[in-house]
Amino acid sequence: PRLLGLNDCAAVFADAADYIRQGGTASPLQDGSLVALGPRPHHGWIWRDDRPDDTYGRAFREVVSRRYRMLPGTPDSVTVEKLTTGVRLLEELLPSLAPSALRHNRRGGCVPDSRAFFGSSSRPDLGGMLLLNENLGSPWWIAEHVLHESMHLKLYDLLSEDALSPADGKHVERPVTVPWNPSMLSGANRWHVQRVLAAFHVYLHIALLSMVAERRAAELEFV
């Protein structure tokens, strides 16, 4: 189902066009209402719920609440420091991969702890956005989860579902049985090929992060 109504979509495009006509070259999000994850161009922004209810703020709240039934709040200074420290650690561990992955994470938010949300999340229908549980772990935990979701977002940007589908638009059901999930009553261990490829894409890079982190843990223990 469509996440935004046509009028809301038109308003977003109209505001974006006005921004470009007025000489904007980066992002309308750089208006001071959001906190950057860092100073470099590949760093996205941390969502704050005191963002004005303008076109972008209204659209963001609408699409996130429709998908997650909750909204990220406004992180305090301690949370912001934890997030930026985790991102710096990730860039220290993977100086080539991290900027490439983070470039696809344009907005991040922290949501309340709940039974339905334990760690982190991203979705193909909410491009460029990841959410973390507001009860953040160590910088190492943050680095892992940010990389995890950023790699998902990168794949979502590179490939659409249509790229892996027949040209006539007909989908062939060929589920793959994954060994790490129990079947349960819903067949939770039977995944579509697209989901298997997405998981492989992410966990291959998480394995790389784990190898580097293990080798440099003693050196970076102060973090």
Coordinates of N, CA and C in Angstrom, one line a residue, residues 41-217:
P41 N 30.7 14.6 4.3 CA 29.5 14.5 3.4 C 28.7 13.2 3.5
H42 N 29.4 12.1 3.8 CA 28.7 10.8 3.8 C 27.9 10.6 5.2
H43 N 28.0 11.5 6.1 CA 27.3 11.4 7.4 C 25.9 11.9 7.2
G44 N 24.9 11.1 7.6 CA 23.5 11.5 7.6 C 23.2 12.3 8.9
W45 N 21.9 12.3 9.2 CA 21.4 13.1 10.3 C 20.6 12.3 11.3
I46 N 20.6 12.7 12.5 CA 19.9 12.0 13.6 C 18.5 12.7 13.8
W47 N 17.5 12.0 13.6 CA 16.1 12.6 13.7 C 15.9 13.1 15.1
R48 N 15.2 14.3 15.2 CA 14.8 14.9 16.4 C 13.3 15.1 16.3
D49 N 12.5 14.7 17.3 CA 11.1 14.9 17.1 C 10.6 16.3 17.3
D50 N 11.5 17.3 17.6 CA 11.1 18.7 17.6 C 11.4 19.3 16.2
R51 N 11.7 18.5 15.2 CA 11.7 18.9 13.9 C 10.4 19.6 13.5
P52 N 10.4 20.8 12.9 CA 9.1 21.4 12.5 C 8.2 20.5 11.7
D53 N 6.9 20.7 11.8 CA 5.9 19.9 11.1 C 5.7 20.5 9.7
D54 N 6.9 20.7 9.0 CA 6.8 21.2 7.6 C 6.6 20.0 6.7
T55 N 6.7 20.2 5.4 CA 6.5 19.2 4.4 C 7.3 17.9 4.7
Y56 N 8.6 18.1 4.9 CA 9.5 17.0 5.2 C 9.2 16.3 6.5
G57 N 9.0 17.1 7.5 CA 8.7 16.6 8.9 C 7.4 15.8 8.9
R58 N 6.4 16.3 8.2 CA 5.1 15.7 8.2 C 5.2 14.4 7.4
A59 N 5.9 14.4 6.3 CA 6.0 13.2 5.5 C 6.8 12.1 6.2
F60 N 7.9 12.5 6.9 CA 8.7 11.5 7.6 C 7.8 10.9 8.7
R61 N 7.1 11.7 9.5 CA 6.3 11.1 10.6 C 5.2 10.2 10.0
E62 N 4.7 10.6 8.9 CA 3.6 9.8 8.3 C 4.1 8.4 7.9
V63 N 5.2 8.3 7.1 CA 5.6 7.0 6.6 C 6.2 6.1 7.7
V64 N 6.9 6.7 8.7 CA 7.5 5.9 9.8 C 6.4 5.4 10.7
S65 N 5.4 6.2 11.0 CA 4.3 5.7 11.9 C 3.5 4.7 11.2
R66 N 3.3 4.7 9.9 CA 2.5 3.7 9.2 C 3.2 2.4 9.2
R67 N 4.6 2.4 9.1 CA 5.3 1.1 9.1 C 5.7 0.6 10.4
Y68 N 6.0 1.4 11.4 CA 6.5 1.0 12.7 C 5.5 1.2 13.8
R69 N 4.4 1.9 13.6 CA 3.5 2.2 14.7 C 4.1 2.9 15.8
M70 N 5.2 3.6 15.6 CA 5.8 4.4 16.6 C 6.7 5.4 15.9
L71 N 7.2 6.4 16.6 CA 8.0 7.5 16.0 C 9.3 7.6 16.9
P72 N 10.4 7.8 16.2 CA 11.7 8.1 17.0 C 11.5 9.4 17.7
G73 N 12.1 9.5 18.9 CA 12.0 10.7 19.7 C 13.2 11.6 19.5
T74 N 13.4 12.5 20.5 CA 14.5 13.4 20.4 C 15.6 13.0 21.3
P75 N 16.8 12.5 20.8 CA 17.8 11.9 21.7 C 18.5 13.0 22.5
D76 N 18.9 12.7 23.7 CA 19.6 13.7 24.5 C 21.1 13.7 24.1
S77 N 21.9 14.6 24.7 CA 23.3 14.8 24.3 C 24.1 13.6 24.6
V78 N 23.8 12.8 25.6 CA 24.5 11.5 25.9 C 24.3 10.5 24.7
T79 N 23.0 10.4 24.3 CA 22.7 9.5 23.2 C 23.4 9.9 21.9
V80 N 23.4 11.2 21.6 CA 24.0 11.7 20.4 C 25.5 11.4 20.4
E81 N 26.1 11.6 21.6 CA 27.6 11.3 21.7 C 27.8 9.8 21.5
K82 N 27.0 9.0 22.0 CA 27.1 7.5 21.8 C 27.0 7.2 20.3
L83 N 26.1 7.8 19.7 CA 25.9 7.5 18.2 C 27.1 7.9 17.4
T84 N 27.6 9.1 17.7 CA 28.7 9.7 16.9 C 30.0 8.9 17.2
T85 N 30.1 8.5 18.5 CA 31.3 7.7 18.8 C 31.3 6.3 18.1
G86 N 30.1 5.7 18.1 CA 29.9 4.4 17.4 C 30.3 4.5 15.9
V87 N 29.8 5.6 15.3 CA 30.1 5.8 13.9 C 31.6 6.1 13.7
R88 N 32.3 6.8 14.6 CA 33.7 7.0 14.4 C 34.5 5.7 14.6
L89 N 34.0 4.9 15.5 CA 34.6 3.6 15.7 C 34.5 2.7 14.4
L90 N 33.3 2.7 13.8 CA 33.1 2.0 12.6 C 34.0 2.5 11.5
E91 N 34.2 3.8 11.4 CA 35.1 4.3 10.3 C 36.6 4.0 10.6
E92 N 36.9 3.9 11.9 CA 38.3 3.6 12.3 C 38.6 2.1 11.9
L93 N 37.6 1.3 12.1 CA 37.7 -0.2 11.8 C 37.7 -0.5 10.3
L94 N 36.8 0.2 9.6 CA 36.6 -0.1 8.2 C 36.6 1.3 7.4
P95 N 37.8 1.8 7.2 CA 37.9 3.2 6.6 C 37.5 3.3 5.2
S96 N 37.5 2.2 4.4 CA 37.0 2.3 3.1 C 35.5 1.9 3.0
L97 N 35.1 0.8 3.6 CA 33.8 0.3 3.6 C 32.8 1.3 4.3
A98 N 33.1 1.8 5.4 CA 32.2 2.5 6.2 C 31.6 3.8 5.5
P99 N 32.4 4.6 4.9 CA 31.9 5.8 4.2 C 30.9 5.4 3.0
S100 N 31.3 4.3 2.3 CA 30.4 3.8 1.3 C 29.1 3.3 1.8
A101 N 29.1 2.7 2.9 CA 27.8 2.2 3.5 C 27.0 3.4 4.1
L102 N 27.7 4.2 4.9 CA 27.0 5.3 5.6 C 26.4 6.3 4.6
R103 N 26.9 6.4 3.4 CA 26.3 7.3 2.4 C 24.9 7.0 2.1
H104 N 24.5 5.7 2.4 CA 23.1 5.3 2.1 C 22.2 5.5 3.3
N105 N 22.8 5.9 4.4 CA 22.0 6.2 5.6 C 21.9 7.7 5.8
R106 N 20.7 8.2 5.3 CA 20.6 9.7 5.4 C 19.9 10.2 6.6
R107 N 19.1 9.3 7.3 CA 18.4 9.7 8.5 C 18.4 8.5 9.4
G108 N 18.7 8.7 10.7 CA 18.7 7.7 11.7 C 17.9 8.2 12.9
G109 N 17.2 7.3 13.6 CA 16.4 7.7 14.7 C 16.5 6.6 15.8
C110 N 16.1 7.0 17.0 CA 16.1 6.1 18.2 C 14.7 6.0 18.6
V111 N 14.2 4.7 18.7 CA 12.8 4.5 19.1 C 12.8 3.8 20.4
P112 N 11.6 4.0 21.1 CA 11.5 3.4 22.5 C 11.6 1.8 22.4
D113 N 12.1 1.3 23.5 CA 12.3 -0.1 23.7 C 10.8 -0.7 23.7
S114 N 10.7 -1.8 23.0 CA 9.4 -2.5 23.0 C 9.6 -4.0 22.6
R115 N 8.5 -4.7 22.8 CA 8.6 -6.2 22.6 C 8.8 -6.4 21.1
A116 N 8.4 -5.4 20.2 CA 8.4 -5.6 18.8 C 9.7 -5.0 18.2
F117 N 10.5 -4.4 19.0 CA 11.7 -3.7 18.5 C 12.8 -3.8 19.5
F118 N 13.8 -4.7 19.2 CA 14.9 -5.0 20.1 C 16.2 -4.3 19.8
G119 N 16.6 -4.3 18.5 CA 17.9 -3.8 18.1 C 17.9 -2.7 17.1
S120 N 17.8 -3.1 15.8 CA 17.8 -2.1 14.8 C 16.9 -2.5 13.6
S121 N 16.6 -1.6 12.7 CA 15.7 -2.0 11.6 C 15.9 -1.0 10.5
S122 N 15.7 -1.5 9.3 CA 15.6 -0.7 8.1 C 14.6 -1.4 7.1
R123 N 14.1 -0.7 6.1 CA 13.1 -1.3 5.2 C 13.3 -0.8 3.8
P124 N 13.1 -1.7 2.8 CA 13.2 -1.3 1.4 C 12.3 -0.2 1.0
D125 N 11.1 -0.1 1.7 CA 10.1 0.9 1.3 C 10.3 2.2 2.1
L126 N 11.4 2.3 2.9 CA 11.7 3.5 3.6 C 13.2 3.8 3.4
G127 N 13.6 4.0 2.1 CA 15.0 4.2 1.8 C 15.7 5.2 2.5
G128 N 17.0 4.9 2.8 CA 17.9 5.9 3.4 C 17.6 6.2 4.9
M129 N 16.9 5.2 5.6 CA 16.6 5.5 7.0 C 16.8 4.2 7.8
L130 N 17.4 4.4 9.0 CA 17.5 3.2 9.9 C 17.1 3.7 11.3
L131 N 16.6 2.7 12.0 CA 16.2 3.0 13.4 C 17.0 2.1 14.4
L132 N 17.3 2.7 15.5 CA 18.0 1.9 16.6 C 17.1 2.0 17.9
N133 N 17.2 0.9 18.7 CA 16.6 0.9 20.0 C 17.3 2.0 20.8
E134 N 16.5 2.9 21.5 CA 17.1 4.0 22.2 C 17.9 3.5 23.4
N135 N 17.8 2.3 23.8 CA 18.7 1.8 24.9 C 20.0 1.2 24.2
L136 N 20.8 2.2 23.8 CA 22.0 1.9 23.0 C 23.0 1.1 23.8
G137 N 23.6 0.1 23.1 CA 24.7 -0.6 23.8 C 26.0 0.2 23.7
S138 N 27.1 -0.5 23.7 CA 28.4 0.1 23.6 C 28.7 0.7 22.2
P139 N 29.7 1.5 22.0 CA 30.0 1.9 20.7 C 30.3 0.8 19.7
W140 N 30.7 -0.4 20.2 CA 30.9 -1.5 19.3 C 29.6 -2.1 18.9
W141 N 28.6 -2.1 19.8 CA 27.2 -2.5 19.4 C 26.7 -1.5 18.3
I142 N 26.9 -0.2 18.6 CA 26.4 0.7 17.6 C 27.0 0.6 16.3
A143 N 28.3 0.4 16.2 CA 29.1 0.2 15.0 C 28.5 -1.0 14.2
E144 N 28.3 -2.1 14.9 CA 27.8 -3.3 14.2 C 26.4 -3.0 13.7
H145 N 25.5 -2.5 14.5 CA 24.1 -2.3 14.0 C 24.0 -1.2 12.9
V146 N 24.8 -0.2 13.0 CA 24.8 0.9 12.0 C 25.3 0.3 10.6
L147 N 26.4 -0.5 10.7 CA 26.9 -1.1 9.5 C 25.8 -2.1 8.9
H148 N 25.2 -2.9 9.8 CA 24.2 -3.9 9.4 C 23.1 -3.2 8.6
E149 N 22.5 -2.2 9.1 CA 21.4 -1.6 8.5 C 21.8 -0.7 7.3
S150 N 23.0 -0.1 7.3 CA 23.5 0.7 6.2 C 23.8 -0.2 5.0
M151 N 24.2 -1.5 5.2 CA 24.4 -2.4 4.1 C 23.1 -2.8 3.5
H152 N 22.1 -3.0 4.3 CA 20.8 -3.2 3.8 C 20.3 -2.0 2.9
L153 N 20.5 -0.8 3.4 CA 20.1 0.4 2.7 C 20.9 0.5 1.4
K154 N 22.1 0.2 1.4 CA 22.9 0.2 0.2 C 22.4 -0.7 -0.9
L155 N 22.1 -1.9 -0.4 CA 21.5 -2.9 -1.4 C 20.2 -2.4 -1.9
Y156 N 19.3 -1.9 -1.0 CA 18.0 -1.4 -1.5 C 18.2 -0.3 -2.5
D157 N 19.2 0.5 -2.4 CA 19.5 1.6 -3.4 C 20.0 1.0 -4.7
L158 N 20.8 0.0 -4.6 CA 21.5 -0.6 -5.8 C 20.5 -1.5 -6.6
L159 N 19.7 -2.2 -5.9 CA 18.8 -3.2 -6.6 C 17.3 -3.0 -6.2
S160 N 16.5 -3.0 -7.1 CA 15.1 -3.0 -6.8 C 14.6 -4.5 -7.0
E161 N 13.5 -4.8 -6.4 CA 13.0 -6.2 -6.5 C 12.8 -6.5 -8.0
D162 N 12.5 -5.6 -8.8 CA 12.3 -5.8 -10.3 C 13.5 -6.3 -10.9
A163 N 14.7 -5.9 -10.4 CA 15.9 -6.3 -11.0 C 16.2 -7.8 -10.9
L164 N 15.5 -8.5 -10.0 CA 15.7 -9.9 -9.7 C 14.4 -10.7 -10.1
S165 N 13.5 -10.0 -10.9 CA 12.3 -10.6 -11.3 C 12.2 -10.8 -12.8
P166 N 11.3 -11.7 -13.3 CA 11.2 -11.9 -14.7 C 10.8 -10.6 -15.4
A167 N 11.1 -10.5 -16.7 CA 10.8 -9.3 -17.4 C 9.3 -9.1 -17.6
D168 N 8.6 -10.2 -17.6 CA 7.1 -10.0 -17.7 C 6.4 -9.7 -16.4
G169 N 7.2 -9.5 -15.4 CA 6.6 -9.1 -14.1 C 6.0 -10.2 -13.3
K170 N 6.1 -11.4 -13.8 CA 5.5 -12.6 -13.1 C 6.5 -13.1 -12.1
H171 N 6.1 -13.3 -10.8 CA 7.0 -13.8 -9.8 C 6.9 -15.3 -9.7
V172 N 8.0 -16.0 -9.6 CA 8.0 -17.4 -9.4 C 8.4 -17.7 -8.0
E173 N 7.5 -18.4 -7.3 CA 7.8 -18.7 -5.9 C 8.8 -19.8 -5.7
R174 N 10.0 -19.5 -5.3 CA 11.1 -20.5 -5.1 C 11.7 -20.2 -3.8
P175 N 11.1 -20.6 -2.7 CA 11.6 -20.3 -1.4 C 12.9 -21.1 -1.1
V176 N 13.7 -20.5 -0.3 CA 15.0 -21.1 0.2 C 14.8 -21.4 1.7
T177 N 15.2 -22.6 2.1 CA 15.1 -23.0 3.5 C 16.4 -22.5 4.2
V178 N 16.3 -21.6 5.1 CA 17.5 -21.1 5.8 C 17.7 -21.9 7.1
P179 N 19.0 -22.3 7.4 CA 19.2 -23.2 8.6 C 19.1 -22.5 9.9
W180 N 19.2 -21.2 10.0 CA 19.3 -20.5 11.3 C 17.9 -20.1 11.9
N181 N 16.9 -20.3 11.1 CA 15.5 -20.0 11.7 C 14.7 -21.3 11.9
P182 N 14.0 -21.4 13.0 CA 13.1 -22.5 13.1 C 11.9 -22.3 12.2
S183 N 11.3 -23.4 11.8 CA 10.1 -23.3 10.8 C 8.9 -22.7 11.5
M184 N 8.6 -23.1 12.7 CA 7.4 -22.7 13.4 C 6.2 -22.9 12.6
L185 N 5.1 -22.4 12.9 CA 3.8 -22.6 12.2 C 3.7 -21.8 10.9
S186 N 4.5 -20.7 10.9 CA 4.4 -19.7 9.8 C 5.4 -20.0 8.7
G187 N 6.2 -21.1 8.8 CA 7.3 -21.3 7.8 C 8.3 -20.3 7.8
A188 N 8.7 -19.8 9.0 CA 9.7 -18.7 9.1 C 11.0 -19.0 8.6
N189 N 11.4 -20.2 8.3 CA 12.7 -20.5 7.7 C 12.6 -20.7 6.2
R190 N 11.6 -20.3 5.6 CA 11.5 -20.4 4.1 C 11.4 -18.9 3.6
W191 N 12.6 -18.5 3.0 CA 12.7 -17.1 2.6 C 12.7 -17.1 1.0
H192 N 12.3 -15.9 0.5 CA 12.5 -15.7 -0.9 C 13.9 -15.4 -1.3
V193 N 14.3 -15.7 -2.5 CA 15.7 -15.5 -3.0 C 16.2 -14.1 -2.7
Q194 N 15.3 -13.1 -2.9 CA 15.8 -11.7 -2.7 C 16.2 -11.5 -1.2
R195 N 15.5 -12.1 -0.3 CA 15.8 -12.0 1.1 C 17.1 -12.7 1.5
V196 N 17.3 -13.8 0.9 CA 18.6 -14.6 1.1 C 19.8 -13.8 0.6
L197 N 19.6 -13.2 -0.6 CA 20.7 -12.3 -1.1 C 21.0 -11.1 -0.2
A198 N 19.9 -10.5 0.3 CA 20.1 -9.4 1.2 C 20.8 -9.8 2.4
A199 N 20.4 -10.9 3.0 CA 21.1 -11.4 4.2 C 22.6 -11.7 4.0
F200 N 22.9 -12.4 2.8 CA 24.3 -12.7 2.5 C 25.1 -11.4 2.4
H201 N 24.5 -10.4 1.7 CA 25.1 -9.1 1.4 C 25.5 -8.4 2.8
V202 N 24.6 -8.5 3.7 CA 24.9 -7.9 5.0 C 25.9 -8.6 5.9
Y203 N 25.6 -9.9 6.0 CA 26.4 -10.7 7.0 C 27.8 -11.0 6.5
L204 N 28.1 -10.9 5.2 CA 29.4 -11.0 4.7 C 30.2 -9.8 5.3
H205 N 29.6 -8.6 5.2 CA 30.3 -7.4 5.7 C 30.4 -7.4 7.2
I206 N 29.4 -7.9 7.9 CA 29.4 -8.0 9.4 C 30.6 -9.0 9.8
A207 N 30.8 -10.0 9.0 CA 31.9 -10.9 9.3 C 33.3 -10.2 9.2
L208 N 33.4 -9.3 8.1 CA 34.6 -8.5 8.0 C 34.8 -7.6 9.2
L209 N 33.7 -6.9 9.6 CA 33.8 -6.1 10.8 C 34.3 -6.8 12.0
S210 N 33.7 -8.0 12.2 CA 34.1 -8.8 13.4 C 35.5 -9.3 13.3
M211 N 36.1 -9.6 12.2 CA 37.5 -10.0 12.1 C 38.4 -8.8 12.4
V212 N 38.1 -7.6 11.9 CA 38.9 -6.5 12.1 C 38.8 -6.1 13.6
A213 N 37.5 -6.1 14.2 CA 37.3 -5.7 15.5 C 38.1 -6.6 16.5
E214 N 38.1 -7.9 16.2 CA 38.8 -8.9 17.1 C 40.3 -8.6 17.0
R215 N 40.8 -8.2 15.9 CA 42.3 -8.0 15.7 C 42.7 -6.7 16.4
R216 N 41.8 -5.7 16.5 CA 42.1 -4.4 17.0 C 41.5 -4.1 18.4
A217 N 40.8 -5.1 19.0 CA 40.0 -4.8 20.2 C 40.9 -4.3 21.3

